[in-house]
mmCIF file with all atom_site columns, C-alpha atoms in Angstrom:
data_model
loop_
_atom_site.group_PDB
_atom_site.id
_atom_site.type_symbol
_atom_site.label_atom_id
_atom_site.label_alt_id
_atom_site.label_comp_id
_atom_site.label_asym_id
_atom_site.label_entity_id
_atom_site.label_seq_id
_atom_site.pdbx_PDB_ins_code
_atom_site.Cartn_x
_atom_site.Cartn_y
_atom_site.Cartn_z
_atom_site.occupancy
_atom_site.B_iso_or_equiv
_atom_site.pdbx_formal_charge
_atom_site.auth_seq_id
_atom_site.auth_comp_id
_atom_site.auth_asym_id
_atom_site.auth_atom_id
_atom_site.pdbx_PDB_model_num
ATOM 1   C CA . MET A 1 1   ? -5.386  17.836  -9.906  1.00 87.00 ? 93  MET A CA 1
ATOM 2   C CA . ILE A 1 2   ? -4.782  15.301  -7.147  1.00 89.00 ? 94  ILE A CA 1
ATOM 3   C CA . ILE A 1 3   ? -1.459  13.523  -7.688  1.00 91.00 ? 95  ILE A CA 1
ATOM 4   C CA . PHE A 1 4   ? -1.430  11.511  -4.484  1.00 93.00 ? 96  PHE A CA 1
ATOM 5   C CA . ASP A 1 5   ? -4.421  10.051  -2.682  1.00 92.00 ? 97  ASP A CA 1
ATOM 6   C CA . LEU A 1 6   ? -4.051  7.734   0.321   1.00 90.00 ? 98  LEU A CA 1
ATOM 7   C CA . ARG A 1 7   ? -7.201  5.841   -0.775  1.00 91.00 ? 99  ARG A CA 1
ATOM 8   C CA . GLU A 1 8   ? -5.547  4.935   -4.064  1.00 91.00 ? 100 GLU A CA 1
ATOM 9   C CA . GLU A 1 9   ? -2.402  3.776   -2.312  1.00 89.00 ? 101 GLU A CA 1
ATOM 10  C CA . ALA A 1 10  ? -4.491  1.574   0.046   1.00 89.00 ? 102 ALA A CA 1
ATOM 11  C CA . TYR A 1 11  ? -6.090  -0.205  -2.947  1.00 86.00 ? 103 TYR A CA 1
ATOM 12  C CA . PHE A 1 12  ? -2.836  -1.446  -4.433  1.00 83.00 ? 104 PHE A CA 1
ATOM 13  C CA . ALA A 1 13  ? -2.394  -5.184  -4.872  1.00 76.00 ? 105 ALA A CA 1
ATOM 14  C CA . SER A 1 14  ? -0.952  -6.909  -1.887  1.00 79.00 ? 106 SER A CA 1
ATOM 15  C CA . TYR A 1 15  ? -0.132  -10.360 -0.597  1.00 82.00 ? 107 TYR A CA 1
ATOM 16  C CA . LEU A 1 16  ? -3.865  -10.970 -0.069  1.00 86.00 ? 108 LEU A CA 1
ATOM 17  C CA . TYR A 1 17  ? -4.335  -11.928 -3.698  1.00 88.00 ? 109 TYR A CA 1
ATOM 18  C CA . ALA A 1 18  ? -1.585  -14.554 -3.692  1.00 89.00 ? 110 ALA A CA 1
ATOM 19  C CA . MET A 1 19  ? -2.732  -15.906 -0.338  1.00 92.00 ? 111 MET A CA 1
ATOM 20  C CA . ALA A 1 20  ? -6.387  -16.094 -1.465  1.00 93.00 ? 112 ALA A CA 1
ATOM 21  C CA . ALA A 1 21  ? -5.392  -17.919 -4.687  1.00 94.00 ? 113 ALA A CA 1
ATOM 22  C CA . THR A 1 22  ? -3.336  -20.431 -2.731  1.00 94.00 ? 114 THR A CA 1
ATOM 23  C CA . ALA A 1 23  ? -6.199  -20.916 -0.264  1.00 95.00 ? 115 ALA A CA 1
ATOM 24  C CA . ALA A 1 24  ? -8.613  -21.505 -3.137  1.00 95.00 ? 116 ALA A CA 1
ATOM 25  C CA . VAL A 1 25  ? -6.332  -24.167 -4.702  1.00 93.00 ? 117 VAL A CA 1
ATOM 26  C CA . PHE A 1 26  ? -5.832  -26.014 -1.395  1.00 92.00 ? 118 PHE A CA 1
ATOM 27  C CA . GLY A 1 27  ? -9.530  -25.625 -0.577  1.00 93.00 ? 119 GLY A CA 1
ATOM 28  C CA . ALA A 1 28  ? -10.509 -27.154 -3.894  1.00 92.00 ? 120 ALA A CA 1
ATOM 29  C CA . MET A 1 29  ? -8.047  -29.990 -3.398  1.00 90.00 ? 121 MET A CA 1
ATOM 30  C CA . ALA A 1 30  ? -9.407  -30.594 0.127   1.00 90.00 ? 122 ALA A CA 1
ATOM 31  C CA . VAL A 1 31  ? -12.966 -31.029 -1.130  1.00 91.00 ? 123 VAL A CA 1
ATOM 32  C CA . ALA A 1 32  ? -11.986 -33.042 -4.175  1.00 88.00 ? 124 ALA A CA 1
ATOM 33  C CA . PRO A 1 33  ? -13.286 -36.612 -4.322  1.00 88.00 ? 125 PRO A CA 1
ATOM 34  C CA . ARG A 1 34  ? -11.228 -39.174 -2.406  1.00 84.00 ? 126 ARG A CA 1
ATOM 35  C CA . SER A 1 35  ? -10.513 -40.982 -5.710  1.00 85.00 ? 127 SER A CA 1
ATOM 36  C CA . LEU A 1 36  ? -8.721  -37.908 -7.031  1.00 84.00 ? 128 LEU A CA 1
ATOM 37  C CA . ARG A 1 37  ? -6.769  -37.389 -3.798  1.00 82.00 ? 129 ARG A CA 1
ATOM 38  C CA . SER A 1 38  ? -5.648  -41.020 -3.849  1.00 85.00 ? 130 SER A CA 1
ATOM 39  C CA . ARG A 1 39  ? -3.648  -40.268 -7.006  1.00 87.00 ? 131 ARG A CA 1
ATOM 40  C CA . MET A 1 40  ? -1.546  -37.666 -5.174  1.00 85.00 ? 132 MET A CA 1
ATOM 41  C CA . PRO A 1 41  ? 1.583   -38.513 -3.200  1.00 88.00 ? 133 PRO A CA 1
ATOM 42  C CA . PRO A 1 42  ? 0.485   -39.839 0.210   1.00 87.00 ? 134 PRO A CA 1
ATOM 43  C CA . ALA A 1 43  ? 2.207   -37.062 2.226   1.00 87.00 ? 135 ALA A CA 1
ATOM 44  C CA . LEU A 1 44  ? 0.486   -34.368 0.165   1.00 85.00 ? 136 LEU A CA 1
ATOM 45  C CA . ALA A 1 45  ? -2.912  -36.110 0.369   1.00 84.00 ? 137 ALA A CA 1
ATOM 46  C CA . GLU A 1 46  ? -2.673  -36.180 4.166   1.00 86.00 ? 138 GLU A CA 1
ATOM 47  C CA . ALA A 1 47  ? -1.516  -32.548 4.427   1.00 90.00 ? 139 ALA A CA 1
ATOM 48  C CA . ILE A 1 48  ? -4.095  -30.962 2.112   1.00 90.00 ? 140 ILE A CA 1
ATOM 49  C CA . ILE A 1 49  ? -6.786  -30.335 4.711   1.00 91.00 ? 141 ILE A CA 1
ATOM 50  C CA . PRO A 1 50  ? -4.379  -28.744 7.264   1.00 94.00 ? 142 PRO A CA 1
ATOM 51  C CA . PHE A 1 51  ? -2.788  -26.684 4.468   1.00 92.00 ? 143 PHE A CA 1
ATOM 52  C CA . ALA A 1 52  ? -6.202  -25.561 3.271   1.00 93.00 ? 144 ALA A CA 1
ATOM 53  C CA . PHE A 1 53  ? -7.171  -24.551 6.812   1.00 95.00 ? 145 PHE A CA 1
ATOM 54  C CA . VAL A 1 54  ? -3.930  -22.601 7.338   1.00 95.00 ? 146 VAL A CA 1
ATOM 55  C CA . PHE A 1 55  ? -4.122  -20.793 4.003   1.00 95.00 ? 147 PHE A CA 1
ATOM 56  C CA . ILE A 1 56  ? -7.832  -19.971 4.399   1.00 95.00 ? 148 ILE A CA 1
ATOM 57  C CA . LEU A 1 57  ? -7.085  -18.599 7.890   1.00 95.00 ? 149 LEU A CA 1
ATOM 58  C CA . ALA A 1 58  ? -4.127  -16.553 6.534   1.00 94.00 ? 150 ALA A CA 1
ATOM 59  C CA . ALA A 1 59  ? -6.255  -15.247 3.643   1.00 94.00 ? 151 ALA A CA 1
ATOM 60  C CA . GLY A 1 60  ? -8.919  -14.185 6.140   1.00 95.00 ? 152 GLY A CA 1
ATOM 61  C CA . ILE A 1 61  ? -6.329  -12.344 8.224   1.00 94.00 ? 153 ILE A CA 1
ATOM 62  C CA . PHE A 1 62  ? -4.946  -10.583 5.134   1.00 92.00 ? 154 PHE A CA 1
ATOM 63  C CA . ALA A 1 63  ? -8.470  -9.705  3.987   1.00 94.00 ? 155 ALA A CA 1
ATOM 64  C CA . TRP A 1 64  ? -9.257  -8.161  7.344   1.00 95.00 ? 156 TRP A CA 1
ATOM 65  C CA . ALA A 1 65  ? -5.991  -6.188  7.282   1.00 92.00 ? 157 ALA A CA 1
ATOM 66  C CA . GLU A 1 66  ? -6.760  -4.930  3.739   1.00 92.00 ? 158 GLU A CA 1
ATOM 67  C CA . TYR A 1 67  ? -10.285 -3.940  4.787   1.00 94.00 ? 159 TYR A CA 1
ATOM 68  C CA . ASP A 1 68  ? -8.968  -2.109  7.847   1.00 95.00 ? 160 ASP A CA 1
ATOM 69  C CA . GLU A 1 69  ? -6.302  -0.274  5.855   1.00 93.00 ? 161 GLU A CA 1
ATOM 70  C CA . ARG A 1 70  ? -8.841  0.857   3.256   1.00 94.00 ? 162 ARG A CA 1
ATOM 71  C CA . ARG A 1 71  ? -11.314 1.911   5.907   1.00 96.00 ? 163 ARG A CA 1
ATOM 72  C CA . ARG A 1 72  ? -8.656  3.987   7.673   1.00 95.00 ? 164 ARG A CA 1
ATOM 73  C CA . ALA A 1 73  ? -7.541  5.576   4.425   1.00 94.00 ? 165 ALA A CA 1
ATOM 74  C CA . ASP A 1 74  ? -11.146 6.494   3.533   1.00 95.00 ? 166 ASP A CA 1
ATOM 75  C CA . ALA A 1 75  ? -11.648 7.994   7.005   1.00 96.00 ? 167 ALA A CA 1
ATOM 76  C CA . LEU A 1 76  ? -8.429  10.033  6.815   1.00 95.00 ? 168 LEU A CA 1
ATOM 77  C CA . VAL A 1 77  ? -9.279  11.434  3.361   1.00 95.00 ? 169 VAL A CA 1
ATOM 78  C CA . GLU A 1 78  ? -12.777 12.315  4.548   1.00 95.00 ? 170 GLU A CA 1
ATOM 79  C CA . LEU A 1 79  ? -11.327 14.049  7.604   1.00 95.00 ? 171 LEU A CA 1
ATOM 80  C CA . CYS A 1 80  ? -8.937  16.071  5.430   1.00 94.00 ? 172 CYS A CA 1
ATOM 81  C CA . LEU A 1 81  ? -11.639 17.030  2.941   1.00 92.00 ? 173 LEU A CA 1
ATOM 82  C CA . ASN A 1 82  ? -13.726 18.292  5.890   1.00 94.00 ? 174 ASN A CA 1
ATOM 83  C CA . GLY A 1 83  ? -10.830 20.472  7.124   1.00 91.00 ? 175 GLY A CA 1
ATOM 84  C CA . GLY A 1 84  ? -9.523  18.281  9.965   1.00 92.00 ? 176 GLY A CA 1
ATOM 85  C CA . CYS A 1 85  ? -5.987  17.883  8.691   1.00 94.00 ? 177 CYS A CA 1
ATOM 86  C CA . THR A 1 86  ? -2.950  20.128  8.446   1.00 93.00 ? 178 THR A CA 1
ATOM 87  C CA . VAL A 1 87  ? -2.867  21.855  5.061   1.00 95.00 ? 179 VAL A CA 1
ATOM 88  C CA . VAL A 1 88  ? 0.251   23.473  3.694   1.00 94.00 ? 180 VAL A CA 1
ATOM 89  C CA . GLU A 1 89  ? 0.167   25.405  0.378   1.00 94.00 ? 181 GLU A CA 1
ATOM 90  C CA . GLY A 1 90  ? 2.988   26.914  -1.583  1.00 93.00 ? 182 GLY A CA 1
ATOM 91  C CA . ASN A 1 91  ? 5.719   26.327  -4.080  1.00 93.00 ? 183 ASN A CA 1
ATOM 92  C CA . VAL A 1 92  ? 7.468   22.977  -4.102  1.00 94.00 ? 184 VAL A CA 1
ATOM 93  C CA . HIS A 1 93  ? 11.224  22.783  -3.830  1.00 93.00 ? 185 HIS A CA 1
ATOM 94  C CA . ASP A 1 94  ? 13.978  20.269  -2.969  1.00 93.00 ? 186 ASP A CA 1
ATOM 95  C CA . VAL A 1 95  ? 12.149  17.455  -4.740  1.00 94.00 ? 187 VAL A CA 1
ATOM 96  C CA . VAL A 1 96  ? 13.997  14.124  -4.521  1.00 93.00 ? 188 VAL A CA 1
ATOM 97  C CA . PRO A 1 97  ? 12.222  11.312  -6.376  1.00 93.00 ? 189 PRO A CA 1
ATOM 98  C CA . VAL A 1 98  ? 11.874  7.878   -4.787  1.00 90.00 ? 190 VAL A CA 1
ATOM 99  C CA . HIS A 1 99  ? 15.263  6.165   -4.609  1.00 88.00 ? 191 HIS A CA 1
ATOM 100 C CA . LYS A 1 100 ? 16.939  3.399   -2.635  1.00 87.00 ? 192 LYS A CA 1
ATOM 101 C CA . ILE A 1 101 ? 17.712  4.648   0.882   1.00 84.00 ? 193 ILE A CA 1
ATOM 102 C CA . THR A 1 102 ? 19.105  1.432   2.391   1.00 85.00 ? 194 THR A CA 1
ATOM 103 C CA . SER A 1 103 ? 20.632  -1.586  0.776   1.00 85.00 ? 195 SER A CA 1
ATOM 104 C CA . GLY A 1 104 ? 18.634  -4.010  2.819   1.00 81.00 ? 196 GLY A CA 1
ATOM 105 C CA . GLY A 1 105 ? 19.988  -7.153  4.262   1.00 83.00 ? 197 GLY A CA 1
ATOM 106 C CA . ARG A 1 106 ? 19.864  -10.895 3.931   1.00 85.00 ? 198 ARG A CA 1
ATOM 107 C CA . MET A 1 107 ? 16.339  -11.048 5.367   1.00 85.00 ? 199 MET A CA 1
ATOM 108 C CA . THR A 1 108 ? 15.064  -7.558  4.581   1.00 83.00 ? 200 THR A CA 1
ATOM 109 C CA . ALA A 1 109 ? 14.317  -5.687  1.391   1.00 82.00 ? 201 ALA A CA 1
ATOM 110 C CA . PRO A 1 110 ? 15.908  -2.279  0.788   1.00 83.00 ? 202 PRO A CA 1
ATOM 111 C CA . ILE A 1 111 ? 13.912  0.759   1.831   1.00 86.00 ? 203 ILE A CA 1
ATOM 112 C CA . TRP A 1 112 ? 12.901  3.134   -0.943  1.00 89.00 ? 204 TRP A CA 1
ATOM 113 C CA . GLY A 1 113 ? 11.774  6.717   -0.307  1.00 91.00 ? 205 GLY A CA 1
ATOM 114 C CA . GLY A 1 114 ? 11.679  10.274  -1.574  1.00 93.00 ? 206 GLY A CA 1
ATOM 115 C CA . HIS A 1 115 ? 10.960  13.701  -0.218  1.00 94.00 ? 207 HIS A CA 1
ATOM 116 C CA . PHE A 1 116 ? 9.927   17.250  -1.093  1.00 95.00 ? 208 PHE A CA 1
ATOM 117 C CA . ARG A 1 117 ? 9.393   20.580  0.643   1.00 95.00 ? 209 ARG A CA 1
ATOM 118 C CA . VAL A 1 118 ? 6.467   22.962  0.524   1.00 94.00 ? 210 VAL A CA 1
ATOM 119 C CA . GLY A 1 119 ? 7.490   26.186  2.185   1.00 89.00 ? 211 GLY A CA 1
ATOM 120 C CA . ASP A 1 120 ? 9.371   25.170  5.384   1.00 91.00 ? 212 ASP A CA 1
ATOM 121 C CA . ALA A 1 121 ? 7.615   21.825  5.705   1.00 93.00 ? 213 ALA A CA 1
ATOM 122 C CA . LEU A 1 122 ? 9.537   18.664  4.687   1.00 94.00 ? 214 LEU A CA 1
ATOM 123 C CA . TYR A 1 123 ? 7.481   15.723  3.510   1.00 94.00 ? 215 TYR A CA 1
ATOM 124 C CA . THR A 1 124 ? 8.958   12.232  3.103   1.00 93.00 ? 216 THR A CA 1
ATOM 125 C CA . HIS A 1 125 ? 7.229   9.304   1.480   1.00 92.00 ? 217 HIS A CA 1
ATOM 126 C CA . TYR A 1 126 ? 8.093   5.640   1.515   1.00 90.00 ? 218 TYR A CA 1
ATOM 127 C CA . PRO A 1 127 ? 5.913   3.854   -1.044  1.00 89.00 ? 219 PRO A CA 1
ATOM 128 C CA . ARG A 1 128 ? 4.953   0.203   -0.806  1.00 83.00 ? 220 ARG A CA 1
ATOM 129 C CA . ASP A 1 129 ? 7.236   -2.502  -2.122  1.00 76.00 ? 221 ASP A CA 1
ATOM 130 C CA . HIS A 1 130 ? 7.353   -2.625  -5.896  1.00 75.00 ? 222 HIS A CA 1
ATOM 131 C CA . SER A 1 131 ? 5.477   0.716   -6.198  1.00 82.00 ? 223 SER A CA 1
ATOM 132 C CA . ASN A 1 132 ? 6.516   4.074   -7.545  1.00 85.00 ? 224 ASN A CA 1
ATOM 133 C CA . TYR A 1 133 ? 3.245   5.797   -6.590  1.00 91.00 ? 225 TYR A CA 1
ATOM 134 C CA . SER A 1 134 ? 4.613   8.743   -4.712  1.00 92.00 ? 226 SER A CA 1
ATOM 135 C CA . PRO A 1 135 ? 4.100   12.512  -4.821  1.00 94.00 ? 227 PRO A CA 1
ATOM 136 C CA . ALA A 1 136 ? 7.884   12.838  -4.844  1.00 92.00 ? 228 ALA A CA 1
ATOM 137 C CA . ASN A 1 137 ? 7.900   11.248  -8.296  1.00 92.00 ? 229 ASN A CA 1
ATOM 138 C CA . ARG A 1 138 ? 5.207   13.553  -9.725  1.00 92.00 ? 230 ARG A CA 1
ATOM 139 C CA . LEU A 1 139 ? 6.132   16.944  -8.269  1.00 93.00 ? 231 LEU A CA 1
ATOM 140 C CA . ARG A 1 140 ? 8.566   19.382  -9.929  1.00 92.00 ? 232 ARG A CA 1
ATOM 141 C CA . ASP A 1 141 ? 10.504  22.212  -8.344  1.00 92.00 ? 233 ASP A CA 1
ATOM 142 C CA . GLY A 1 142 ? 8.551   25.474  -8.593  1.00 90.00 ? 234 GLY A CA 1
ATOM 143 C CA . GLU A 1 143 ? 5.077   23.903  -8.876  1.00 92.00 ? 235 GLU A CA 1
ATOM 144 C CA . TRP A 1 144 ? 2.351   25.159  -6.572  1.00 93.00 ? 236 TRP A CA 1
ATOM 145 C CA . ALA A 1 145 ? 0.934   22.392  -4.361  1.00 94.00 ? 237 ALA A CA 1
ATOM 146 C CA . ARG A 1 146 ? -1.484  21.862  -1.500  1.00 94.00 ? 238 ARG A CA 1
ATOM 147 C CA . VAL A 1 147 ? -0.517  19.066  0.899   1.00 95.00 ? 239 VAL A CA 1
ATOM 148 C CA . HIS A 1 148 ? -3.002  17.575  3.356   1.00 96.00 ? 240 HIS A CA 1
ATOM 149 C CA . SER A 1 149 ? -1.397  15.549  6.092   1.00 94.00 ? 241 SER A CA 1
ATOM 150 C CA . GLN A 1 150 ? -2.380  14.007  9.427   1.00 93.00 ? 242 GLN A CA 1
ATOM 151 C CA . GLY A 1 151 ? 0.595   13.601  11.726  1.00 89.00 ? 243 GLY A CA 1
ATOM 152 C CA . ASP A 1 152 ? 3.319   11.857  9.687   1.00 87.00 ? 244 ASP A CA 1
ATOM 153 C CA . THR A 1 153 ? 0.835   10.510  7.099   1.00 90.00 ? 245 THR A CA 1
ATOM 154 C CA . LEU A 1 154 ? 0.500   12.133  3.693   1.00 90.00 ? 246 LEU A CA 1
ATOM 155 C CA . VAL A 1 155 ? -3.172  12.040  2.824   1.00 93.00 ? 247 VAL A CA 1
ATOM 156 C CA . LEU A 1 156 ? -3.671  14.142  -0.304  1.00 92.00 ? 248 LEU A CA 1
ATOM 157 C CA . VAL A 1 157 ? -1.315  16.136  -2.514  1.00 94.00 ? 249 VAL A CA 1
ATOM 158 C CA . GLU A 1 158 ? -2.880  18.450  -5.077  1.00 93.00 ? 250 GLU A CA 1
ATOM 159 C CA . VAL A 1 159 ? -1.156  20.412  -7.806  1.00 92.00 ? 251 VAL A CA 1
ATOM 160 C CA . GLU A 1 160 ? -2.759  23.347  -9.548  1.00 83.00 ? 252 GLU A CA 1
ATOM 161 C CA . ALA A 1 161 ? -1.531  24.324  -12.922 1.00 72.00 ? 253 ALA A CA 1
ATOM 162 C CA . GLY A 1 162 ? -1.119  27.999  -13.675 1.00 61.00 ? 254 GLY A CA 1
ATOM 163 C CA . LYS A 1 163 ? -0.350  29.213  -10.177 1.00 60.00 ? 255 LYS A CA 1
#
């Protein structure tokens, strides 16, 4: 059973959805009839088209970044499934579920992360903001696992029951 898949992590909701919704609202307001725009405050009516342009551009950049992240995740998983990644198998130990590592600051969010060991290899994972999708949350000490990784990137973590 696969408990962690980089493709699944790449498909989590991101800022693209909020940016695309905002771009759609400003875009709809920009193409609204002039009679409707005349009812808005004058400063907003003048700023709608530049706002629409900025948010549409930002949504396009976020969409490209999402596409690129998903494409890279798919390629890494495919590489690992074809034997091109480092594979470590064995019993899991020293599992520490995801927890707050730093307190963060005035302008930065705290960093959350967890880790586990398979044999002598230590694997750390820092999930996305507001996510608890991590192999460190699903693994238990003593379980048998197979970990596929490429460099510092966890790609797949499989657990087999009964081993």
